[in-house]
mmCIF file of C-alpha atoms in Angstrom:
data_model
loop_
_atom_site.group_PDB
_atom_site.id
_atom_site.type_symbol
_atom_site.label_atom_id
_atom_site.label_comp_id
_atom_site.label_asym_id
_atom_site.label_seq_id
_atom_site.Cartn_x
_atom_site.Cartn_y
_atom_site.Cartn_z
ATOM 1 C CA MET A 1 74.389 97.889 78.297
ATOM 2 C CA LYS A 2 77.643 96.883 76.974
ATOM 3 C CA THR A 3 79.493 100.142 77.370
ATOM 4 C CA PHE A 4 78.081 100.191 80.978
ATOM 5 C CA LYS A 5 79.843 97.144 81.770
ATOM 6 C CA ILE A 6 83.111 98.271 80.167
ATOM 7 C CA LEU A 7 82.775 101.447 82.322
ATOM 8 C CA VAL A 8 82.115 99.644 85.289
ATOM 9 C CA GLY A 9 85.191 97.446 84.617
ATOM 10 C CA PHE A 10 87.239 100.326 83.892
ATOM 11 C CA MET A 11 86.163 102.218 87.214
ATOM 12 C CA ALA A 12 86.828 98.699 89.299
ATOM 13 C CA SER A 13 90.513 98.239 87.697
ATOM 14 C CA LEU A 14 90.953 101.938 88.432
ATOM 15 C CA VAL A 15 90.093 101.567 92.221
ATOM 16 C CA LEU A 16 92.328 98.577 92.298
ATOM 17 C CA ALA A 17 95.251 100.280 90.844
ATOM 18 C CA PHE A 18 95.078 103.067 93.531
ATOM 19 C CA ASN A 19 94.806 100.402 96.215
ATOM 20 C CA VAL A 20 98.084 98.483 94.809
ATOM 21 C CA MET A 21 99.656 101.969 94.566
ATOM 22 C CA ALA A 22 98.752 102.714 98.075
ATOM 23 C CA THR A 23 100.381 99.630 99.626
ATOM 24 C CA PRO A 24 104.166 99.358 100.068
ATOM 25 C CA VAL A 25 105.963 96.642 98.438
ATOM 26 C CA ASP A 26 107.717 94.956 101.583
ATOM 27 C CA THR A 27 106.470 91.572 102.290
ATOM 28 C CA TYR A 28 106.600 91.984 105.838
ATOM 29 C CA GLU A 29 103.949 89.886 107.800
ATOM 30 C CA PHE A 30 102.455 91.663 110.645
ATOM 31 C CA LYS A 31 101.330 89.819 113.736
ATOM 32 C CA SER A 32 97.860 91.935 113.625
ATOM 33 C CA THR A 33 96.139 93.999 111.302
ATOM 34 C CA ASP A 34 95.809 96.565 114.052
ATOM 35 C CA ASN A 35 99.793 96.506 114.369
ATOM 36 C CA GLN A 36 100.101 96.783 110.390
ATOM 37 C CA LYS A 37 97.735 99.927 110.569
ATOM 38 C CA ARG A 38 99.861 101.405 113.188
ATOM 39 C CA ALA A 39 103.049 100.638 111.645
ATOM 40 C CA LEU A 40 101.948 102.012 108.209
ATOM 41 C CA SER A 41 100.782 105.439 109.846
ATOM 42 C CA LEU A 42 104.025 105.635 111.658
ATOM 43 C CA ALA A 43 106.095 105.148 108.695
ATOM 44 C CA HIS A 44 104.164 107.830 106.976
ATOM 45 C CA GLU A 45 104.853 110.274 109.584
ATOM 46 C CA LEU A 46 108.835 109.599 109.454
ATOM 47 C CA ARG A 47 110.691 111.238 107.020
ATOM 48 C CA CYS A 48 113.553 109.420 104.742
ATOM 49 C CA PRO A 49 116.809 110.966 106.057
ATOM 50 C CA GLN A 50 118.494 110.345 102.334
ATOM 51 C CA CYS A 51 115.680 111.606 100.054
ATOM 52 C CA GLN A 52 114.762 114.465 102.233
ATOM 53 C CA ASN A 53 111.163 114.819 100.670
ATOM 54 C CA GLN A 54 109.826 111.455 100.890
ATOM 55 C CA ASN A 55 108.382 109.627 103.874
ATOM 56 C CA LEU A 56 109.486 106.014 104.612
ATOM 57 C CA ILE A 57 106.743 104.551 102.846
ATOM 58 C CA ASP A 58 107.278 106.591 99.622
ATOM 59 C CA SER A 59 111.139 105.799 99.261
ATOM 60 C CA ASN A 60 112.769 103.335 97.803
ATOM 61 C CA SER A 61 116.326 104.126 99.034
ATOM 62 C CA PRO A 62 117.978 101.422 101.219
ATOM 63 C CA VAL A 63 118.116 103.400 104.369
ATOM 64 C CA ALA A 64 114.250 104.042 104.034
ATOM 65 C CA GLN A 65 113.911 100.227 103.525
ATOM 66 C CA ASP A 66 115.853 99.534 106.538
ATOM 67 C CA LEU A 67 113.959 101.936 108.675
ATOM 68 C CA ARG A 68 110.784 100.890 107.488
ATOM 69 C CA LEU A 69 111.690 97.258 108.526
ATOM 70 C CA GLU A 70 112.706 98.718 111.835
ATOM 71 C CA VAL A 71 109.449 100.535 112.498
ATOM 72 C CA TYR A 72 107.590 97.048 111.761
ATOM 73 C CA THR A 73 109.476 95.158 113.930
ATOM 74 C CA MET A 74 109.430 97.343 116.795
ATOM 75 C CA VAL A 75 105.496 97.876 116.319
ATOM 76 C CA ASP A 76 105.273 93.876 116.408
ATOM 77 C CA ASP A 77 107.497 93.840 119.409
ATOM 78 C CA GLY A 78 104.813 95.979 121.071
ATOM 79 C CA LYS A 79 107.013 99.113 121.411
ATOM 80 C CA THR A 80 104.883 102.247 121.651
ATOM 81 C CA ASN A 81 104.994 104.968 119.199
ATOM 82 C CA ALA A 82 106.856 107.405 121.514
ATOM 83 C CA GLU A 83 109.508 104.750 121.552
ATOM 84 C CA ILE A 84 109.858 104.343 118.110
ATOM 85 C CA VAL A 85 110.103 107.902 117.457
ATOM 86 C CA ASP A 86 112.740 108.167 120.129
ATOM 87 C CA PHE A 87 114.645 105.373 118.678
ATOM 88 C CA MET A 88 114.689 107.141 115.236
ATOM 89 C CA THR A 89 115.353 110.679 116.561
ATOM 90 C CA SER A 90 118.172 109.494 118.874
ATOM 91 C CA ARG A 91 119.932 108.442 115.566
ATOM 92 C CA TYR A 92 118.741 110.686 112.624
ATOM 93 C CA GLY A 93 117.691 113.838 114.593
ATOM 94 C CA ASP A 94 114.267 115.862 114.514
ATOM 95 C CA PHE A 95 114.928 115.733 110.860
ATOM 96 C CA VAL A 96 113.009 112.459 110.424
ATOM 97 C CA LEU A 97 109.691 113.808 112.024
ATOM 98 C CA TYR A 98 107.485 115.223 109.475
ATOM 99 C CA LYS A 99 105.431 116.544 112.249
ATOM 100 C CA PRO A 100 107.799 118.449 114.553
ATOM 101 C CA ARG A 101 107.608 118.113 118.192
ATOM 102 C CA LEU A 102 106.403 121.038 120.328
ATOM 103 C CA ASP A 103 109.703 122.158 122.380
ATOM 104 C CA PRO A 104 111.447 125.276 122.676
ATOM 105 C CA LYS A 105 113.287 125.123 119.368
ATOM 106 C CA THR A 106 109.923 124.689 117.530
ATOM 107 C CA TYR A 107 107.550 127.287 119.630
ATOM 108 C CA ILE A 108 107.849 129.708 116.361
ATOM 109 C CA LEU A 109 106.584 126.945 114.025
ATOM 110 C CA TRP A 110 103.830 126.056 116.101
ATOM 111 C CA LEU A 111 102.834 129.366 117.587
ATOM 112 C CA GLY A 112 103.995 131.671 114.994
ATOM 113 C CA PRO A 113 100.966 131.509 112.707
ATOM 114 C CA PHE A 114 98.739 132.140 115.510
ATOM 115 C CA VAL A 115 100.868 135.199 116.880
ATOM 116 C CA LEU A 116 100.637 136.509 113.326
ATOM 117 C CA MET A 117 96.966 136.286 113.377
ATOM 118 C CA LEU A 118 96.555 138.010 116.506
ATOM 119 C CA ILE A 119 98.699 140.942 115.424
ATOM 120 C CA ALA A 120 96.635 141.197 112.120
ATOM 121 C CA LEU A 121 93.442 140.919 114.006
ATOM 122 C CA TYR A 122 94.798 143.795 116.448
ATOM 123 C CA VAL A 123 95.876 145.834 113.259
ATOM 124 C CA ALA A 124 92.425 145.503 111.657
ATOM 125 C CA LEU A 125 90.895 146.299 114.808
ATOM 126 C CA VAL A 126 92.855 149.487 115.354
ATOM 127 C CA VAL A 127 92.395 150.608 111.667
ATOM 128 C CA VAL A 128 88.597 150.021 111.901
ATOM 129 C CA ARG A 129 88.035 152.101 114.934
ATOM 130 C CA LYS A 130 90.265 155.054 113.451
ATOM 131 C CA GLN A 131 87.773 154.844 110.431
ATOM 132 C CA ARG A 132 84.885 154.708 112.876
ATOM 133 C CA GLY A 133 86.183 157.869 114.996
ATOM 134 C CA LYS A 134 86.024 159.854 111.852
ATOM 135 C CA SER A 135 82.234 159.627 111.343
ATOM 136 C CA THR A 136 81.387 159.254 107.633
ATOM 137 C CA ALA A 137 77.645 160.228 108.083
ATOM 138 C CA ALA A 138 76.733 163.578 106.332
ATOM 139 C CA PRO A 139 76.748 166.587 108.976
ATOM 140 C CA GLU A 140 73.354 167.571 109.981
ATOM 141 C CA MET A 141 71.839 170.506 108.065
ATOM 142 C CA THR A 142 71.113 173.782 110.061
ATOM 143 C CA ASP A 143 68.152 175.801 109.418
ATOM 144 C CA ALA A 144 70.408 178.475 107.978
ATOM 145 C CA ASP A 145 71.681 175.904 105.592
ATOM 146 C CA ARG A 146 68.308 174.956 104.402
ATOM 147 C CA ASN A 147 67.170 178.376 103.605
ATOM 148 C CA GLU A 148 70.435 179.169 101.676
ATOM 149 C CA LEU A 149 69.891 175.797 99.521
ATOM 150 C CA GLU A 150 66.346 176.808 99.039
ATOM 151 C CA ALA A 151 67.176 180.080 97.850
ATOM 152 C CA LEU A 152 69.853 178.716 95.597
ATOM 153 C CA LEU A 153 67.717 176.218 94.127
ATOM 154 C CA LYS A 154 65.088 178.816 93.434
ATOM 155 C CA SER A 155 67.398 181.243 91.656
ATOM 156 C CA LYS A 156 68.524 178.431 89.550
ATOM 157 C CA GLN A 157 65.023 177.534 88.615
ATOM 158 C CA SER A 158 64.266 181.110 87.803
ATOM 159 C CA GLN A 159 67.380 181.008 85.475
ATOM 160 C CA ASP A 160 66.177 178.124 83.858
ATOM 161 C CA ASN A 161 62.549 179.311 83.024
ATOM 162 C CA LYS A 162 64.268 182.337 81.443
ATOM 163 C CA MET B 1 102.167 156.707 118.548
ATOM 164 C CA LYS B 2 99.093 155.628 116.376
ATOM 165 C CA LYS B 3 101.092 155.973 113.356
ATOM 166 C CA LEU B 4 103.655 153.623 114.652
ATOM 167 C CA VAL B 5 101.238 150.833 114.888
ATOM 168 C CA LEU B 6 100.608 151.134 111.242
ATOM 169 C CA PHE B 7 104.418 150.181 110.826
ATOM 170 C CA ILE B 8 103.873 146.848 112.462
ATOM 171 C CA PRO B 9 103.186 144.937 109.160
ATOM 172 C CA LEU B 10 106.200 146.441 107.582
ATOM 173 C CA VAL B 11 108.424 145.409 110.401
ATOM 174 C CA LEU B 12 107.001 141.931 110.635
ATOM 175 C CA PHE B 13 107.336 141.790 106.645
ATOM 176 C CA LEU B 14 111.003 142.624 106.981
ATOM 177 C CA GLY B 15 111.670 140.377 109.848
ATOM 178 C CA MET B 16 110.173 137.495 108.030
ATOM 179 C CA GLY B 17 111.866 138.326 104.838
ATOM 180 C CA VAL B 18 115.457 138.366 106.698
ATOM 181 C CA PHE B 19 114.438 135.097 108.146
ATOM 182 C CA LEU B 20 113.244 133.327 105.117
ATOM 183 C CA TYR B 21 116.336 134.980 102.952
ATOM 184 C CA GLN B 22 118.771 133.115 105.430
ATOM 185 C CA GLY B 23 117.208 129.843 104.511
ATOM 186 C CA LEU B 24 118.078 130.238 101.105
ATOM 187 C CA PHE B 25 121.623 129.672 101.951
ATOM 188 C CA LEU B 26 121.275 126.403 104.155
ATOM 189 C CA ASN B 27 122.298 123.243 102.776
ATOM 190 C CA PRO B 28 119.461 120.485 103.153
ATOM 191 C CA GLN B 29 122.122 117.904 102.949
ATOM 192 C CA GLU B 30 123.691 118.809 105.999
ATOM 193 C CA LEU B 31 121.758 117.445 108.887
ATOM 194 C CA ASP B 32 122.858 118.152 112.307
ATOM 195 C CA SER B 33 123.937 114.527 113.704
ATOM 196 C CA ALA B 34 121.889 113.417 116.831
ATOM 197 C CA LEU B 35 125.039 111.636 117.920
ATOM 198 C CA GLU B 36 127.340 114.161 118.364
ATOM 199 C CA GLY B 37 128.161 114.387 122.134
ATOM 200 C CA LYS B 38 127.050 110.565 122.424
ATOM 201 C CA PRO B 39 129.384 107.817 122.718
ATOM 202 C CA VAL B 40 129.966 105.347 119.715
ATOM 203 C CA PRO B 41 127.028 102.940 119.736
ATOM 204 C CA ALA B 42 127.415 99.694 121.461
ATOM 205 C CA PHE B 43 128.324 96.754 118.676
ATOM 206 C CA GLN B 44 129.621 93.332 118.251
ATOM 207 C CA LEU B 45 130.683 92.676 114.597
ATOM 208 C CA GLU B 46 133.131 90.614 112.897
ATOM 209 C CA ARG B 47 136.533 92.011 111.790
ATOM 210 C CA LEU B 48 136.079 92.386 107.821
ATOM 211 C CA GLU B 49 139.359 90.082 107.028
ATOM 212 C CA THR B 50 138.885 87.356 109.601
ATOM 213 C CA PRO B 51 135.488 85.927 109.881
ATOM 214 C CA GLY B 52 134.631 84.829 113.670
ATOM 215 C CA GLU B 53 137.175 87.623 115.045
ATOM 216 C CA MET B 54 134.608 89.674 117.258
ATOM 217 C CA LEU B 55 135.205 93.594 117.558
ATOM 218 C CA THR B 56 133.097 95.697 120.022
ATOM 219 C CA GLN B 57 133.410 99.524 120.568
ATOM 220 C CA GLU B 58 135.914 98.838 123.195
ATOM 221 C CA ASP B 59 138.396 98.210 120.510
ATOM 222 C CA LEU B 60 138.028 101.677 119.020
ATOM 223 C CA LYS B 61 138.657 103.523 122.347
ATOM 224 C CA GLY B 62 141.967 105.317 123.503
ATOM 225 C CA ASP B 63 142.778 107.705 120.808
ATOM 226 C CA VAL B 64 141.199 110.456 118.718
ATOM 227 C CA SER B 65 140.238 108.545 115.653
ATOM 228 C CA LEU B 66 138.361 108.765 112.431
ATOM 229 C CA ILE B 67 135.443 106.107 112.063
ATOM 230 C CA ASN B 68 134.620 105.908 108.150
ATOM 231 C CA VAL B 69 131.820 104.178 106.897
ATOM 232 C CA TRP B 70 132.368 102.793 103.409
ATOM 233 C CA ALA B 71 131.169 100.185 100.772
ATOM 234 C CA THR B 72 132.289 98.826 97.227
ATOM 235 C CA TRP B 73 129.016 99.786 95.849
ATOM 236 C CA CYS B 74 129.495 103.615 96.915
ATOM 237 C CA PRO B 75 131.351 105.550 94.069
ATOM 238 C CA ALA B 76 132.071 108.414 96.239
ATOM 239 C CA CYS B 77 134.146 106.168 98.615
ATOM 240 C CA LYS B 78 136.371 105.196 95.497
ATOM 241 C CA TYR B 79 136.623 109.020 95.308
ATOM 242 C CA GLU B 80 137.649 109.318 98.738
ATOM 243 C CA HIS B 81 139.697 106.458 99.064
ATOM 244 C CA PRO B 82 143.375 107.738 97.793
ATOM 245 C CA PHE B 83 142.751 110.665 100.341
ATOM 246 C CA LEU B 84 142.593 108.324 103.451
ATOM 247 C CA MET B 85 145.351 106.413 102.030
ATOM 248 C CA MET B 86 147.437 109.638 102.034
ATOM 249 C CA LEU B 87 146.074 110.211 105.595
ATOM 250 C CA ALA B 88 146.838 106.787 106.688
ATOM 251 C CA ARG B 89 150.551 107.295 105.408
ATOM 252 C CA LYS B 90 150.766 110.473 107.504
ATOM 253 C CA ASN B 91 149.877 108.637 110.468
ATOM 254 C CA ILE B 92 147.740 111.226 112.154
ATOM 255 C CA LEU B 93 145.181 109.349 113.688
ATOM 256 C CA PRO B 94 143.751 105.648 113.343
ATOM 257 C CA ILE B 95 141.068 105.367 110.795
ATOM 258 C CA TYR B 96 138.499 102.726 111.546
ATOM 259 C CA GLY B 97 136.582 101.217 108.824
ATOM 260 C CA VAL B 98 132.779 100.478 108.852
ATOM 261 C CA ASN B 99 132.251 98.254 105.833
ATOM 262 C CA TYR B 100 128.588 99.113 105.446
ATOM 263 C CA ARG B 101 125.969 96.642 103.839
ATOM 264 C CA ASP B 102 128.582 95.106 101.704
ATOM 265 C CA GLU B 103 130.022 91.722 100.870
ATOM 266 C CA ARG B 104 133.068 90.676 102.469
ATOM 267 C CA ALA B 105 135.213 88.973 99.355
ATOM 268 C CA PRO B 106 134.870 92.342 97.084
ATOM 269 C CA ALA B 107 135.605 94.452 99.934
ATOM 270 C CA ILE B 108 138.580 92.566 100.645
ATOM 271 C CA ARG B 109 139.559 92.614 97.260
ATOM 272 C CA GLU B 110 139.207 96.017 96.618
ATOM 273 C CA LEU B 111 141.364 96.886 99.930
ATOM 274 C CA SER B 112 144.151 94.447 98.615
ATOM 275 C CA ARG B 113 144.006 96.350 95.165
ATOM 276 C CA GLU B 114 143.733 99.956 95.873
ATOM 277 C CA GLY B 115 145.258 99.849 99.403
ATOM 278 C CA ASP B 116 144.262 99.650 103.076
ATOM 279 C CA PRO B 117 144.074 102.918 104.871
ATOM 280 C CA TYR B 118 141.989 101.465 108.040
ATOM 281 C CA THR B 119 143.690 100.237 111.280
ATOM 282 C CA ILE B 120 140.641 98.041 111.951
ATOM 283 C CA ASN B 121 138.094 97.265 109.620
ATOM 284 C CA ILE B 122 134.566 96.364 111.032
ATOM 285 C CA PHE B 123 132.162 94.403 108.840
ATOM 286 C CA ASP B 124 128.853 95.571 108.926
ATOM 287 C CA LYS B 125 126.845 93.350 106.487
ATOM 288 C CA ASP B 126 123.308 94.140 107.736
ATOM 289 C CA GLY B 127 123.952 97.841 108.388
ATOM 290 C CA ARG B 128 123.062 97.344 112.054
ATOM 291 C CA LEU B 129 125.855 99.553 113.277
ATOM 292 C CA GLY B 130 125.289 101.968 110.168
ATOM 293 C CA LEU B 131 121.426 102.412 111.703
ATOM 294 C CA ASP B 132 122.779 103.132 115.157
ATOM 295 C CA LEU B 133 125.210 105.594 113.890
ATOM 296 C CA GLY B 134 122.614 107.154 111.828
ATOM 297 C CA VAL B 135 124.153 106.709 108.825
ATOM 298 C CA TYR B 136 122.133 107.334 105.661
ATOM 299 C CA GLY B 137 124.519 106.847 102.909
ATOM 300 C CA ALA B 138 128.140 106.362 102.433
ATOM 301 C CA PRO B 139 130.706 107.706 102.653
ATOM 302 C CA GLU B 140 130.213 109.160 106.109
ATOM 303 C CA SER B 141 132.781 109.972 108.716
ATOM 304 C CA PHE B 142 132.853 110.335 112.623
ATOM 305 C CA ILE B 143 135.414 112.240 114.569
ATOM 306 C CA VAL B 144 135.747 110.438 117.763
ATOM 307 C CA ASP B 145 137.637 111.569 121.001
ATOM 308 C CA HIS B 146 139.818 109.802 123.203
ATOM 309 C CA ASN B 147 136.834 108.933 125.396
ATOM 310 C CA GLY B 148 134.884 107.430 122.699
ATOM 311 C CA ILE B 149 132.472 110.358 122.437
ATOM 312 C CA ILE B 150 131.328 111.335 118.801
ATOM 313 C CA ARG B 151 132.192 114.985 118.198
ATOM 314 C CA PHE B 152 131.407 115.633 114.794
ATOM 315 C CA ARG B 153 129.944 113.886 111.825
ATOM 316 C CA TYR B 154 130.874 114.355 108.021
ATOM 317 C CA ALA B 155 128.303 113.133 105.338
ATOM 318 C CA GLY B 156 130.207 112.791 101.875
ATOM 319 C CA PRO B 157 133.571 112.132 100.798
ATOM 320 C CA ILE B 158 136.563 113.968 102.518
ATOM 321 C CA ASP B 159 138.643 115.881 100.250
ATOM 322 C CA ARG B 160 141.533 118.100 100.826
ATOM 323 C CA ASN B 161 139.236 121.181 101.513
ATOM 324 C CA VAL B 162 136.998 119.542 104.015
ATOM 325 C CA TRP B 163 140.183 118.116 105.537
ATOM 326 C CA SER B 164 142.132 121.231 106.018
ATOM 327 C CA GLU B 165 139.095 123.499 106.816
ATOM 328 C CA THR B 166 137.125 121.244 109.110
ATOM 329 C CA LEU B 167 138.467 118.015 110.283
ATOM 330 C CA PHE B 168 142.047 118.476 110.723
ATOM 331 C CA PRO B 169 141.518 121.720 112.918
ATOM 332 C CA MET B 170 139.047 119.783 115.182
ATOM 333 C CA ILE B 171 141.285 116.652 115.026
ATOM 334 C CA GLN B 172 144.297 118.879 116.335
ATOM 335 C CA GLN B 173 141.914 120.446 119.048
ATOM 336 C CA LEU B 174 140.803 117.050 120.360
ATOM 337 C CA GLN B 175 144.374 115.459 120.288
ATOM 338 C CA ALA B 176 145.431 118.528 122.387
ATOM 339 C CA GLU B 177 142.405 117.896 124.906
ATOM 340 C CA ALA B 178 143.761 114.262 124.845
ATOM 341 C CA LYS B 179 147.114 115.554 125.930
ATOM 342 C CA GLN B 180 145.861 117.501 128.559
ATOM 343 C CA ASP B 181 144.074 114.514 130.117
ATOM 344 C CA GLY B 182 147.352 112.684 130.103
ATOM 345 C CA VAL B 183 146.509 109.996 127.348
#
């Protein structure tokens, strides 16, 4: 019983620890929890321009802090997600988007995999069809074949019996 | 014809190989600036040396100029500083400083000790102008044409190579453009 309690305590502290890890360190007070949710998910989708491979939440660099705060205040000011993303890209370029926009420059990113898959399907189809054309079923035996086979078997048997 | 179809995967593979191979030689630090081709963002900030004296983007207009974002906390700025001093002595173009997320007193002290290459120094304590310029570190420099349009952004310290290979040829070209426009 005691070990069970210890185990539960340990699990609880683990859960708590992960919760703490998931929240950013800023002490910004949002007007509503909806705003907070929206701001945090936006900041997750925006890349820190300095540290390259972290989003605004994960990064501790000064510029990420600034941008994070900017996102928070813009959300609280009632700006839409599109407006905030525009604000960021007009300053830092498309680089800050972890999820690239669909425009002529990024068609290959968005559509490339599907095109490749279609080509692969087409090639597979062609190969399968070709295989099917060359029928792999055994050729039909004619009566003459059958007679010949029987004769051969018989001669073999008689040889074995000798 | 049917045999050619079988070569499609190879061709695709080679194509992707070339594409990805090129990617190996790109520098991820060189982000293309979103501001190239746009005017210097509007601002209203104090002059570094004289609190209360306000500057705006209009004060930077007229000549082809270099905007240099710097701070006392930035080691690469110290490395860059002697080269900026040399540029200032040669009087090629005005250099406008943006003192970025810094404190006034140490910034002024630093300039009086090491020399001041800047024609005008803007005190951007909160980094607001830096944010509008899309600055993500210091030093960063912007070449601005005579119409106040940002034409080039360079992230990192300016040294002799960067200057002679990239910045100076561009500045000469812009100055020629300015002359044609009769400025």
